[in-house]
Coordinates of C-alpha atoms in Angstrom, one line a residue:
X1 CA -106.7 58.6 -32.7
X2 CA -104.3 61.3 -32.3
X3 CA -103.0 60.0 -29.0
X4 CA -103.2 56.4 -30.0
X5 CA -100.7 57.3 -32.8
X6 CA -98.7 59.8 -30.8
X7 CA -98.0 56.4 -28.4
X8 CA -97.3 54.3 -30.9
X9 CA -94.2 56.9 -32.3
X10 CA -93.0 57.0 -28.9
X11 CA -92.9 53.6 -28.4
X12 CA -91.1 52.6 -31.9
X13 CA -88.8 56.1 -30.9
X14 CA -87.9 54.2 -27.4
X15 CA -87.1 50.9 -28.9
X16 CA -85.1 52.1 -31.9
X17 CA -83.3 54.2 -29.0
X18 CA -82.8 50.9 -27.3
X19 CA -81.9 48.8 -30.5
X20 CA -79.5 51.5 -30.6
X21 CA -78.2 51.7 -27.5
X22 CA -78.1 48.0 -27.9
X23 CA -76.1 47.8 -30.9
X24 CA -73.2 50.4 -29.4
X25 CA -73.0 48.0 -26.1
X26 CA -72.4 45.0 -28.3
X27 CA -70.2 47.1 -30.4
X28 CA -68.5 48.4 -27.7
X29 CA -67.7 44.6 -26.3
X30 CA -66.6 43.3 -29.8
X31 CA -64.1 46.2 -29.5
X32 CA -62.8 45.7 -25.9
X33 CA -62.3 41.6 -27.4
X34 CA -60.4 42.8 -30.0
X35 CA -58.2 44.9 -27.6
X36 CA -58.0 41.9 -25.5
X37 CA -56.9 39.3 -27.9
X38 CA -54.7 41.9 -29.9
X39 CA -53.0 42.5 -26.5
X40 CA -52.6 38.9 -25.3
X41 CA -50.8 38.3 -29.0
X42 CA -48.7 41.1 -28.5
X43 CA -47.8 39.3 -25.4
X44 CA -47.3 36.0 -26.6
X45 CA -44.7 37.2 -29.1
X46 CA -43.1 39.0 -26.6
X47 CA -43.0 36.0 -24.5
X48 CA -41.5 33.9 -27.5
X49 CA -38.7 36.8 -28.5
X50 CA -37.2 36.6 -24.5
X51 CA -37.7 32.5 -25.2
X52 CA -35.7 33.2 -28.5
X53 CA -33.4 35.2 -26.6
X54 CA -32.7 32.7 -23.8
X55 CA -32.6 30.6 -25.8
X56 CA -29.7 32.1 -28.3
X57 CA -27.5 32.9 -25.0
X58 CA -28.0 29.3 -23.5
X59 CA -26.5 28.2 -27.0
X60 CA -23.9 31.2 -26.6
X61 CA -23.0 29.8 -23.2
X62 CA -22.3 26.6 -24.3
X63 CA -20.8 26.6 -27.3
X64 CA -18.0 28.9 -25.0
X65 CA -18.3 26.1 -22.3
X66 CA -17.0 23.4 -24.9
X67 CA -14.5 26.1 -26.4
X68 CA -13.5 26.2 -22.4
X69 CA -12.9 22.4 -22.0
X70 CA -11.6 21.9 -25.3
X71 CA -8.8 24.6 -24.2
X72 CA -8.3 23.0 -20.8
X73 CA -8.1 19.5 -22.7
X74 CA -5.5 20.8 -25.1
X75 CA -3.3 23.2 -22.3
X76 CA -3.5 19.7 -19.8
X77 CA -2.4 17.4 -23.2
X78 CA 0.3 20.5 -23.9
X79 CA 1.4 19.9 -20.5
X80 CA 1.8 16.0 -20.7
X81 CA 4.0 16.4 -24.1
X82 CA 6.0 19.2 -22.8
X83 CA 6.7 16.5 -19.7
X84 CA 7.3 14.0 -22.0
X85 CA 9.5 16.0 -24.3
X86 CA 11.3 17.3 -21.3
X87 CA 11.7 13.8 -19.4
X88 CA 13.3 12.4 -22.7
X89 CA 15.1 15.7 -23.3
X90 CA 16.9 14.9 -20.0
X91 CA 17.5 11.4 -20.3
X92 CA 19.1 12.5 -24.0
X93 CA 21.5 14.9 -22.1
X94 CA 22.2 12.5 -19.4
X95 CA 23.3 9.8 -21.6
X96 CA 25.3 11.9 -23.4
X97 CA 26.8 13.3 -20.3
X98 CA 27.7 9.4 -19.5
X99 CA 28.9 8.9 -22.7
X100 CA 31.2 12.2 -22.7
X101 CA 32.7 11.2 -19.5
X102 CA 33.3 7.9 -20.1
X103 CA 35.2 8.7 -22.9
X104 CA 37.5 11.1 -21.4
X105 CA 38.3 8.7 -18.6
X106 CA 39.2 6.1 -21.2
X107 CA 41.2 8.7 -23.0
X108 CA 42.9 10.0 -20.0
X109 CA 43.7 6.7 -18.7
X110 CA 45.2 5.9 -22.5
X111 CA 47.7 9.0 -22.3
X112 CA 48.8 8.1 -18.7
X113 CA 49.2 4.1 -19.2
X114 CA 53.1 4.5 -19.6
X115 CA 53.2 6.8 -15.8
X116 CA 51.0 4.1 -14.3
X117 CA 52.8 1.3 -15.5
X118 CA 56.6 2.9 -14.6
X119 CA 55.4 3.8 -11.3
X120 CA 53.6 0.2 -10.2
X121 CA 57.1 -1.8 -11.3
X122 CA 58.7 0.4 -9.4
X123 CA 56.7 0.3 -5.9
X124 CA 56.8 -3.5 -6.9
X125 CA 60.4 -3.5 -6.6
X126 CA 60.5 -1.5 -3.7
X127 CA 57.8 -3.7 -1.7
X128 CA 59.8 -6.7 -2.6
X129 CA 63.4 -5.4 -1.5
X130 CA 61.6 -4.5 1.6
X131 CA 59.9 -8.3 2.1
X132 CA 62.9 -10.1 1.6
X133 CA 65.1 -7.7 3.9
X134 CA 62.1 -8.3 6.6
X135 CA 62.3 -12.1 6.1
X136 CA 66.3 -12.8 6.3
X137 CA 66.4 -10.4 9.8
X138 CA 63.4 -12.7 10.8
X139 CA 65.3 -16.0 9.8
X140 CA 68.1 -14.6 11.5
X141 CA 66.3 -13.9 14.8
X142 CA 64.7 -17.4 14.9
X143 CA 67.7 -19.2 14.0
X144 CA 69.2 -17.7 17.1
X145 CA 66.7 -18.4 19.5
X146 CA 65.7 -21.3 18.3
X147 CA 69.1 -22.6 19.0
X148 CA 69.9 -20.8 22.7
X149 CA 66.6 -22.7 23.2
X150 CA 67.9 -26.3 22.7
X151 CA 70.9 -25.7 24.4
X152 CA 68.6 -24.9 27.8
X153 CA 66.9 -27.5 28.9
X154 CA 64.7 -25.4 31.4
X155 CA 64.0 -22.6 29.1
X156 CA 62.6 -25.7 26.7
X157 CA 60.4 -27.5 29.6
X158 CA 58.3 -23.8 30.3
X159 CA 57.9 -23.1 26.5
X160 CA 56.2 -26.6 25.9
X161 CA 54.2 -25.9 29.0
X162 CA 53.1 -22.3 27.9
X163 CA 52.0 -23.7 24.8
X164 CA 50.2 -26.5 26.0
X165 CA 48.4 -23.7 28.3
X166 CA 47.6 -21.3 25.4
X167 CA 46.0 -24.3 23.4
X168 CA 43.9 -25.6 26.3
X169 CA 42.9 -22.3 26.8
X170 CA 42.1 -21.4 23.2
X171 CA 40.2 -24.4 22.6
X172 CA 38.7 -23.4 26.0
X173 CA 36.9 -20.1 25.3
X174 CA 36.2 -21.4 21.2
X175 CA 33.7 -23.7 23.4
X176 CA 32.3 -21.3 25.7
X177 CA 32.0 -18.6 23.1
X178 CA 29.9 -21.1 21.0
X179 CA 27.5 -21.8 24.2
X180 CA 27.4 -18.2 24.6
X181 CA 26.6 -17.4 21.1
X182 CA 23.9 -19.8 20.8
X183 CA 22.0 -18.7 24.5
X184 CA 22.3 -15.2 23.0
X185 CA 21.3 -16.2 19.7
X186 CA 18.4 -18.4 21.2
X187 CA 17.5 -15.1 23.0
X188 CA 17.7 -12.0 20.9
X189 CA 18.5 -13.6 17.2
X190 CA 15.8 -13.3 14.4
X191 CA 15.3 -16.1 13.3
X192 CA 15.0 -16.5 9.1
X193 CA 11.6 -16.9 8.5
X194 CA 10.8 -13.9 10.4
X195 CA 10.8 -10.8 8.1
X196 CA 9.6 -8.4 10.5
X197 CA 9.7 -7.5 14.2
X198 CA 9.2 -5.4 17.4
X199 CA 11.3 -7.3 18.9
X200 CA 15.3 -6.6 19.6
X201 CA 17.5 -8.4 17.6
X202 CA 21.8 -8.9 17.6
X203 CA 21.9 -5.4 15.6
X204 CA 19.5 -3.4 17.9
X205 CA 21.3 -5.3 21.1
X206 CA 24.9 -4.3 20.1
X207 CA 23.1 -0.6 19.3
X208 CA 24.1 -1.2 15.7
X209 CA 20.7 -0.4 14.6
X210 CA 17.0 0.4 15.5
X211 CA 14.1 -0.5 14.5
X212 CA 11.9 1.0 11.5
X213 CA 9.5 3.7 12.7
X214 CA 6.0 3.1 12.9
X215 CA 2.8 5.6 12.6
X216 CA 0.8 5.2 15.5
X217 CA -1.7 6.9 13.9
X218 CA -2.6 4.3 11.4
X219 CA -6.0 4.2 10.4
X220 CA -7.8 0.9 9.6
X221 CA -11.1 1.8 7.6
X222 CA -13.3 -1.2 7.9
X223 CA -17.6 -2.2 8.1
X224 CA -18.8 -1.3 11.6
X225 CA -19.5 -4.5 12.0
X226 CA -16.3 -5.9 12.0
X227 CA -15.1 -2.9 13.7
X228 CA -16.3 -3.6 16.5
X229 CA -15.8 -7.3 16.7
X230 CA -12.0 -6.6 16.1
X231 CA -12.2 -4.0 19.1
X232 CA -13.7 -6.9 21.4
X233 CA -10.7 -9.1 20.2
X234 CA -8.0 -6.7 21.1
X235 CA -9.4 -5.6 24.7
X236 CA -9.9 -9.4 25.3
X237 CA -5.9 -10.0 24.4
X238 CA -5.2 -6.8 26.8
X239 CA -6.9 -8.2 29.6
X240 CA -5.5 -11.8 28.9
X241 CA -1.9 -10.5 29.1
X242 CA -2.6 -8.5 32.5
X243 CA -3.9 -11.9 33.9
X244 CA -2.2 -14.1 32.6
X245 CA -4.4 -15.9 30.7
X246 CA -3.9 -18.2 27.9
X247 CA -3.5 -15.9 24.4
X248 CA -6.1 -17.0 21.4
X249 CA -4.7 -18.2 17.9
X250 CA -6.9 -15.7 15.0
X251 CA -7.6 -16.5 11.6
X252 CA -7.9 -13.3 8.8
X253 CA -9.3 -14.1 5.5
X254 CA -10.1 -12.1 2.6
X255 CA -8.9 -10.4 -0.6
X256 CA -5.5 -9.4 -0.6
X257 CA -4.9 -5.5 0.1
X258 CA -8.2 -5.0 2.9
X259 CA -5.8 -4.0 5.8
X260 CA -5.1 -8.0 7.3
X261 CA -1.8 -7.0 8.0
X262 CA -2.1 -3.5 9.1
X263 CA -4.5 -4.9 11.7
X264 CA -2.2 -7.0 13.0
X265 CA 0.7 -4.4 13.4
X266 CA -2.0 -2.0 15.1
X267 CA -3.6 -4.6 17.3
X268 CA 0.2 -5.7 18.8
X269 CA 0.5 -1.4 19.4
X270 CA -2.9 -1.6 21.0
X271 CA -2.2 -4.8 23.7
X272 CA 1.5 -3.8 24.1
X273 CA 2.9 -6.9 22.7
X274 CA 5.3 -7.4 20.2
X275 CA 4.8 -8.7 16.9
X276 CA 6.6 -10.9 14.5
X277 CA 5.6 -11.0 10.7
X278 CA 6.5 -13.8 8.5
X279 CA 4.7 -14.8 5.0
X280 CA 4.0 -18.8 3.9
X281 CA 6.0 -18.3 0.8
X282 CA 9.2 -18.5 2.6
X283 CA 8.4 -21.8 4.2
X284 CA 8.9 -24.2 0.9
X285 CA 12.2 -23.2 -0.5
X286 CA 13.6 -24.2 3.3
X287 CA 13.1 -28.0 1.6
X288 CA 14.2 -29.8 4.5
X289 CA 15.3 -27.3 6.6
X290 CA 12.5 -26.1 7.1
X291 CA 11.5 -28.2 9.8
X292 CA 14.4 -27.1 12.0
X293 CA 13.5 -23.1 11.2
X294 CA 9.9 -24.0 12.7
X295 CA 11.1 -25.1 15.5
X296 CA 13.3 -22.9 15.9
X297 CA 10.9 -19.8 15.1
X298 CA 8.4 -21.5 17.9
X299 CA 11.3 -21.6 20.3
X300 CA 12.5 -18.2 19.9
X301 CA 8.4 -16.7 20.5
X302 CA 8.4 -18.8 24.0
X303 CA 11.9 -16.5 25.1
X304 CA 9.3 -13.4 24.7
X305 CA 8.8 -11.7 27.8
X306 CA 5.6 -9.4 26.6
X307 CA 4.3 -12.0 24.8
X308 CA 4.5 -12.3 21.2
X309 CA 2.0 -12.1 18.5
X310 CA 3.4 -14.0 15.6
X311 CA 1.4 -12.8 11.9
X312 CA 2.1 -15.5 9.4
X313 CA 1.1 -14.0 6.0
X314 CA -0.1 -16.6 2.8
X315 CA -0.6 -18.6 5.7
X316 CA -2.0 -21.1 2.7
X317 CA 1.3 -21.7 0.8
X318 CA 2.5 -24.1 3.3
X319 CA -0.9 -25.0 5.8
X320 CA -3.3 -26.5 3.3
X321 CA -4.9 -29.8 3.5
X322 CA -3.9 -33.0 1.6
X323 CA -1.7 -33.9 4.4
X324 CA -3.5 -37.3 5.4
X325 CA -4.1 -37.8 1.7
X326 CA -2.2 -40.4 -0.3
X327 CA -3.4 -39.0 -3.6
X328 CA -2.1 -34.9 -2.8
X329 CA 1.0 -33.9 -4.5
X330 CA 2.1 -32.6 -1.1
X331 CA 6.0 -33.7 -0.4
X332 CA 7.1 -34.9 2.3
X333 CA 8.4 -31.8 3.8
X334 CA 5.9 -30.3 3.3
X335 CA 3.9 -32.7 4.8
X336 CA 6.6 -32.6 7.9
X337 CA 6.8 -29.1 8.7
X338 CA 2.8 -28.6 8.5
X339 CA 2.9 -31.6 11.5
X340 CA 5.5 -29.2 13.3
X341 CA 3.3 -26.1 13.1
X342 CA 0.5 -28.1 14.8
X343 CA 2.4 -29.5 17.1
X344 CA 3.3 -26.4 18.4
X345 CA 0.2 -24.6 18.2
X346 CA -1.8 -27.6 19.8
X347 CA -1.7 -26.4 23.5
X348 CA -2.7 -22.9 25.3
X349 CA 0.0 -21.0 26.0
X350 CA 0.9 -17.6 27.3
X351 CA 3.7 -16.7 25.6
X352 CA 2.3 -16.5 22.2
X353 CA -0.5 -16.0 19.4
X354 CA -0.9 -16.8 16.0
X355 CA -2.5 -14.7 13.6
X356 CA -2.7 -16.5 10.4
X357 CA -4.2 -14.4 7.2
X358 CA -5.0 -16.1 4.0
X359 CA -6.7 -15.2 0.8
X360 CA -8.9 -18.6 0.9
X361 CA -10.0 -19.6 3.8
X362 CA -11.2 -23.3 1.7
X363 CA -7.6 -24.2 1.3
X364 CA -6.1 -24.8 4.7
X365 CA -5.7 -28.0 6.7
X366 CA -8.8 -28.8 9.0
X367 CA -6.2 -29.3 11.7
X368 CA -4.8 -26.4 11.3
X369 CA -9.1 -24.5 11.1
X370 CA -9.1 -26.5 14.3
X371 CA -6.2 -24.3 16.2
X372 CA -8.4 -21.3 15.4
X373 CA -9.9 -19.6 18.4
X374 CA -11.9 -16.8 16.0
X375 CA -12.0 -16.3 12.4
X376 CA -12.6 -12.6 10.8
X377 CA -13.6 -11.9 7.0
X378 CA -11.8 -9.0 5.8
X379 CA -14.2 -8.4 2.7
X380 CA -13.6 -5.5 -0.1
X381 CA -14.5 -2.0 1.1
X382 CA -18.2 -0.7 0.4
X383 CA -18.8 2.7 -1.4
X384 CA -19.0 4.1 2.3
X385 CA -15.6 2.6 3.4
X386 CA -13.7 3.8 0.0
X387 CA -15.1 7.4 0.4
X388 CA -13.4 7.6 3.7
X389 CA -10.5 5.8 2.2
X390 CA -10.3 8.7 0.0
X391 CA -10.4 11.7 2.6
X392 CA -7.8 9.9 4.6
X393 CA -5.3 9.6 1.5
X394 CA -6.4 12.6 0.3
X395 CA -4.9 14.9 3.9
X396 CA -2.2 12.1 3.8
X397 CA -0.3 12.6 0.6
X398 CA -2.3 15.1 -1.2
X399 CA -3.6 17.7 1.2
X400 CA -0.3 17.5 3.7
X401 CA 3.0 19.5 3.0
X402 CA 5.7 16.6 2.0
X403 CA 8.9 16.3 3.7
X404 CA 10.1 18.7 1.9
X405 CA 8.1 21.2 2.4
X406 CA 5.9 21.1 -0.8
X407 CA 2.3 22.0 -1.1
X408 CA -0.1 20.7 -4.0
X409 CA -2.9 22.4 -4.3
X410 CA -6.2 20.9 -5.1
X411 CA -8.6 22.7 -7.6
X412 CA -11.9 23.7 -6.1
X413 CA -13.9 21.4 -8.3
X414 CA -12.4 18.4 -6.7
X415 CA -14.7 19.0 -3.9
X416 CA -16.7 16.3 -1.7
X417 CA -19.3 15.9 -4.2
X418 CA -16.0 14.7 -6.9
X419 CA -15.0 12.5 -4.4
X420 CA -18.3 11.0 -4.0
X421 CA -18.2 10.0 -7.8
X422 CA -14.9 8.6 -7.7
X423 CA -16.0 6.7 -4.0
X424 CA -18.8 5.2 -6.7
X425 CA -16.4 4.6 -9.4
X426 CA -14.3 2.9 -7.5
X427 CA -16.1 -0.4 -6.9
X428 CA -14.4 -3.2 -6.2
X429 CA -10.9 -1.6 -5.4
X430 CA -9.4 -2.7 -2.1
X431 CA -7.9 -0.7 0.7
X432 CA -4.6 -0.8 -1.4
X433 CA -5.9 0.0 -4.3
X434 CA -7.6 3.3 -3.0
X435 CA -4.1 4.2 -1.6
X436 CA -2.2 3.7 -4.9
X437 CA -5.2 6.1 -6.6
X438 CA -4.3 8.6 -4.8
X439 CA -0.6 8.0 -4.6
X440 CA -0.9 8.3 -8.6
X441 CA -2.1 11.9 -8.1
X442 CA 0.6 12.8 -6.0
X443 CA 2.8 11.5 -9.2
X444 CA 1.3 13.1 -11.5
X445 CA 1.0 16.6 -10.3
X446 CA 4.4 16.2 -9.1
X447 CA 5.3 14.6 -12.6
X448 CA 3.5 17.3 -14.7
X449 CA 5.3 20.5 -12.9
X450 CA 2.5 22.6 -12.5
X451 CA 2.1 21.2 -8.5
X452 CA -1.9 21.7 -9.4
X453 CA -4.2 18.7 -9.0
X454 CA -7.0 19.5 -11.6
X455 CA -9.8 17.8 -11.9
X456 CA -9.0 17.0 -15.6
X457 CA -5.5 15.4 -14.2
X458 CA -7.6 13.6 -11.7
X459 CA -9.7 12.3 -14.2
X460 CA -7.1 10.4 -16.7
X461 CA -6.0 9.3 -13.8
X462 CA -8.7 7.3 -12.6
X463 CA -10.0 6.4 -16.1
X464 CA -6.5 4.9 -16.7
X465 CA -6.7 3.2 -13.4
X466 CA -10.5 1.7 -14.2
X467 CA -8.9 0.9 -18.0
X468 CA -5.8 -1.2 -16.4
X469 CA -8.2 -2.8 -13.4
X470 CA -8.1 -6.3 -14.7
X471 CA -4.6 -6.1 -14.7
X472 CA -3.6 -5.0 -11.1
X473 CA -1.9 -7.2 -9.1
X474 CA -4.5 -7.0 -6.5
X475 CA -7.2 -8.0 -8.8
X476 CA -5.4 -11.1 -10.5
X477 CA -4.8 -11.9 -7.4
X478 CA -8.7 -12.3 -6.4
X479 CA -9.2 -14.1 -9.3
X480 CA -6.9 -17.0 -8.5
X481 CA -7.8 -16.9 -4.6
X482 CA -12.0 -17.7 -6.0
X483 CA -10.6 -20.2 -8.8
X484 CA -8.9 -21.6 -5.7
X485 CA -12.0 -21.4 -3.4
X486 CA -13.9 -22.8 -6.5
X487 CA -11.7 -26.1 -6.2
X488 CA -11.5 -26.6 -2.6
X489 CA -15.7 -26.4 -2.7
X490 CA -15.5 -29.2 -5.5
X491 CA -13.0 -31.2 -3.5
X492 CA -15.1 -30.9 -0.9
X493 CA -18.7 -31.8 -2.8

């Protein structure tokens, strides 16, 4: 019994020893969880004081960014008044100036009235004492001769002779000078219609002028596409001048401003022929006469000896159908010199080629559609083309020196990722337009005295260009050439 009961202590001493043991494990891990979480919290509100924190300075940073652009907004608006104040100032002072002078020349001429006045009646009276003493020693010599002359018969037979000979021989060279003017006219005379040319003319001949400069290194931005279809056109006009083959009449149509005519200036540099540039407009004020200036015009690109490519601008003003219609309001001169035109255009020749360019292609005379060998669409620039556009204007009137020797320079934030935004902007500007954008910077920098294109400067800029869109020549322009296009297709239908 004694060891039965000395077991059974040990074995409740060795499990209240475990339940103990058990207890401080369990207590143990409830404290090592505490730890934990108390630790992890202490971490989490560190974590949200940085948040706080970066948060606060983020806040900080741009509440001293807008304090930044407000400043830059209200130095570049400072600048604008200051111009402003300073352009008016000056033109304030200059009419002033005007004024001041113009007064004292009026005064001055007041005082002196009398001296003038005394001293023109007396060089009067002196010119006309000298006059009539002149004409009375004339009369006198005249009288002398003229009657020594009767009184020889001989002397009075040679001096109706001599005078018969000076008259044949006046009336002689008027004629042959009038046939020499008009084979030298015929040859190197401009005609009127022509506005432009690489050709020599009276003034050039005579070395009494020369010519206006051209930059060779024009660029023509344009699709690929066309690119190289316009390529294939001037190599085949090369080779057709060095064999003397018969040139092709071209057609260019398209908004105005997308580089129809500066193609045609570059592609007579490129095939070594010269170029004549005239516009449609001119054609209907001739009236009747307008029929003789055709013909003329025709006759003076045959005396070409390179060859002759002959641009005719608005090409629509006086080329559009309603000729064989009775119900057109197309005159009768109008009517006559578009039958010229074809008649001279209506056989292969190697003299010349015509280049028409029009804004609606719709509009012209199916005759005339007929005389074109190729026809090219000169269509608005893409985003692609206008970002080029930009780099090209940008080293041409921005990035370059001027004549003068003055350097803009261009803030670093108008960098190729601006230009990118403005290339996007930008949609539906042509060629032309892109160039007068930029041209406006140039203004303005120079205009605002600081000679520092900013990007805020660069910005009113092209938002006041994007306000006044609608209004730009160019684009009213586009709107009547589709209105017109409109018309022609419901003529047509």
């Amino acid at each position: 019994m004694g060891l039965q009961r000395a077991q059974v202590e040990a074995e409740e001493k060795r499990k209240t020893i475990a339940e103990q043991q058990d207890q401080e494990r369990r207590t143990s891990q409830y404290k090592a969880q505490l730890e934990s979480e108390l630790y992890q919290k202490k971490l989490a509100d560190q974590q949200k004081q940085n948040e706080d924190w970066l948060a606060q300075q983020h806040q900080q940073f741009l509440r001293q960014e807008e304090i930044r652009k407000k400043n830059d907004v209200e130095v570049e608006e400072s600048r604008r008044r200051t111009l402003m104040e300073q352009m008016k100032l000056q033109r304030d002072n200059d009419v002033a100036r005007a004024q001041a002078e113009a007064d004292g020349r009026i005064k001055q001429e007041r005082e002196n009235v009398d001296v003038h006045l005394r001293s023109m009646r007396a060089k009067a009276a002196e010119e006309r004492k000298t006059k009539l003493d002149t004409i009375n020693a004339t009369l006198g010599s005249l009288g002398s001769g003229f009657r020594s002359l009767l009184d020889d018969k001989t002397k009075m037979t040679a001096l109706v002779t001599g005078l018969t000979a000076v008259a044949l021989g006046i009336y002689t060279a008027k004629a042959g000078t009038k046939v020499a003017g008009n084979l030298l006219e015929k040859r190197l005379g401009k005609p009127p219609l022509v506005r432009e040319t690489s050709r020599k003319s009276w003034s050039r001949a005579l070395g009494l002028g020369r010519p206006a400069s051209t930059n060779m290194m024009e660029k023509i931005v344009l699709q690929d596409e066309l690119a190289e279809r316009l390529q294939w056109t001037t190599n085949s006009i090369i080779n057709a001048k060095k064999n003397g083959t018969p040139f092709r009449h071209l057609m260019l149509y398209g908004p105005p401003g997308t580089g129809k005519t500066l193609f045609a200036r570059t592609l007579a540099r490129q095939s070594g022929l010269d170029y004549a540039i005239m516009t449609g407009g001119d054609v209907g004020p001739l009236g009747k006469d307008a029929v003789d200036e055709m013909n003329r015009l025709f006759a003076w690109a045959n005396t070409s000896k390179k060859g002759l490519i002959l641009f005719i601008d608005e090409a629509d003003a006086f080329l559009r159908r309603g000729r064989m219609s009775s119900s057109s309001n197309m005159s009768e001169d109008a009517r006559n010199v578009l039958s010229t035109f074809l008649a001279h255009t209506g056989t292969e020749n190697d003299k010349f080629m015509v280049v028409l360019a029009t804004n609606v292609r719709e509009v012209l005379d199916r005759a005339v559609l007929d005389r074109v060998d190729e026809q090219f669409e000169f269509p608005l620039p893409e985003v692609e083309q206008r970002r080029q556009m930009l780099d090209l204007f940008m080293d041409e009137y921005i990035r370059q020196p001027t004549k003068a020797g003055k350097v803009i320079e261009v803030d670093p934030s108008i960098d190729s990722s601006y230009l990118d935004e403005v290339a996007k902007r930008t949609d539906g500007f042509s060629g032309r337009q892109m160039s007068k954008l930029v041209l406006a910077y140039q203004a303005a920098v120079f205009g605002s005295g600081a000679n520092k294109l900013t990007k805020g400067l660069a910005d009113t800029i092209l938002n006041w260009k994007l306000a006044h869109y609608e209004g730009d020549v160019d684009t009213m322009q586009r709107h009547e050439a589709e209105e017109l296009k409109a018309k022609a297709h419901q003529i047509v239908e």
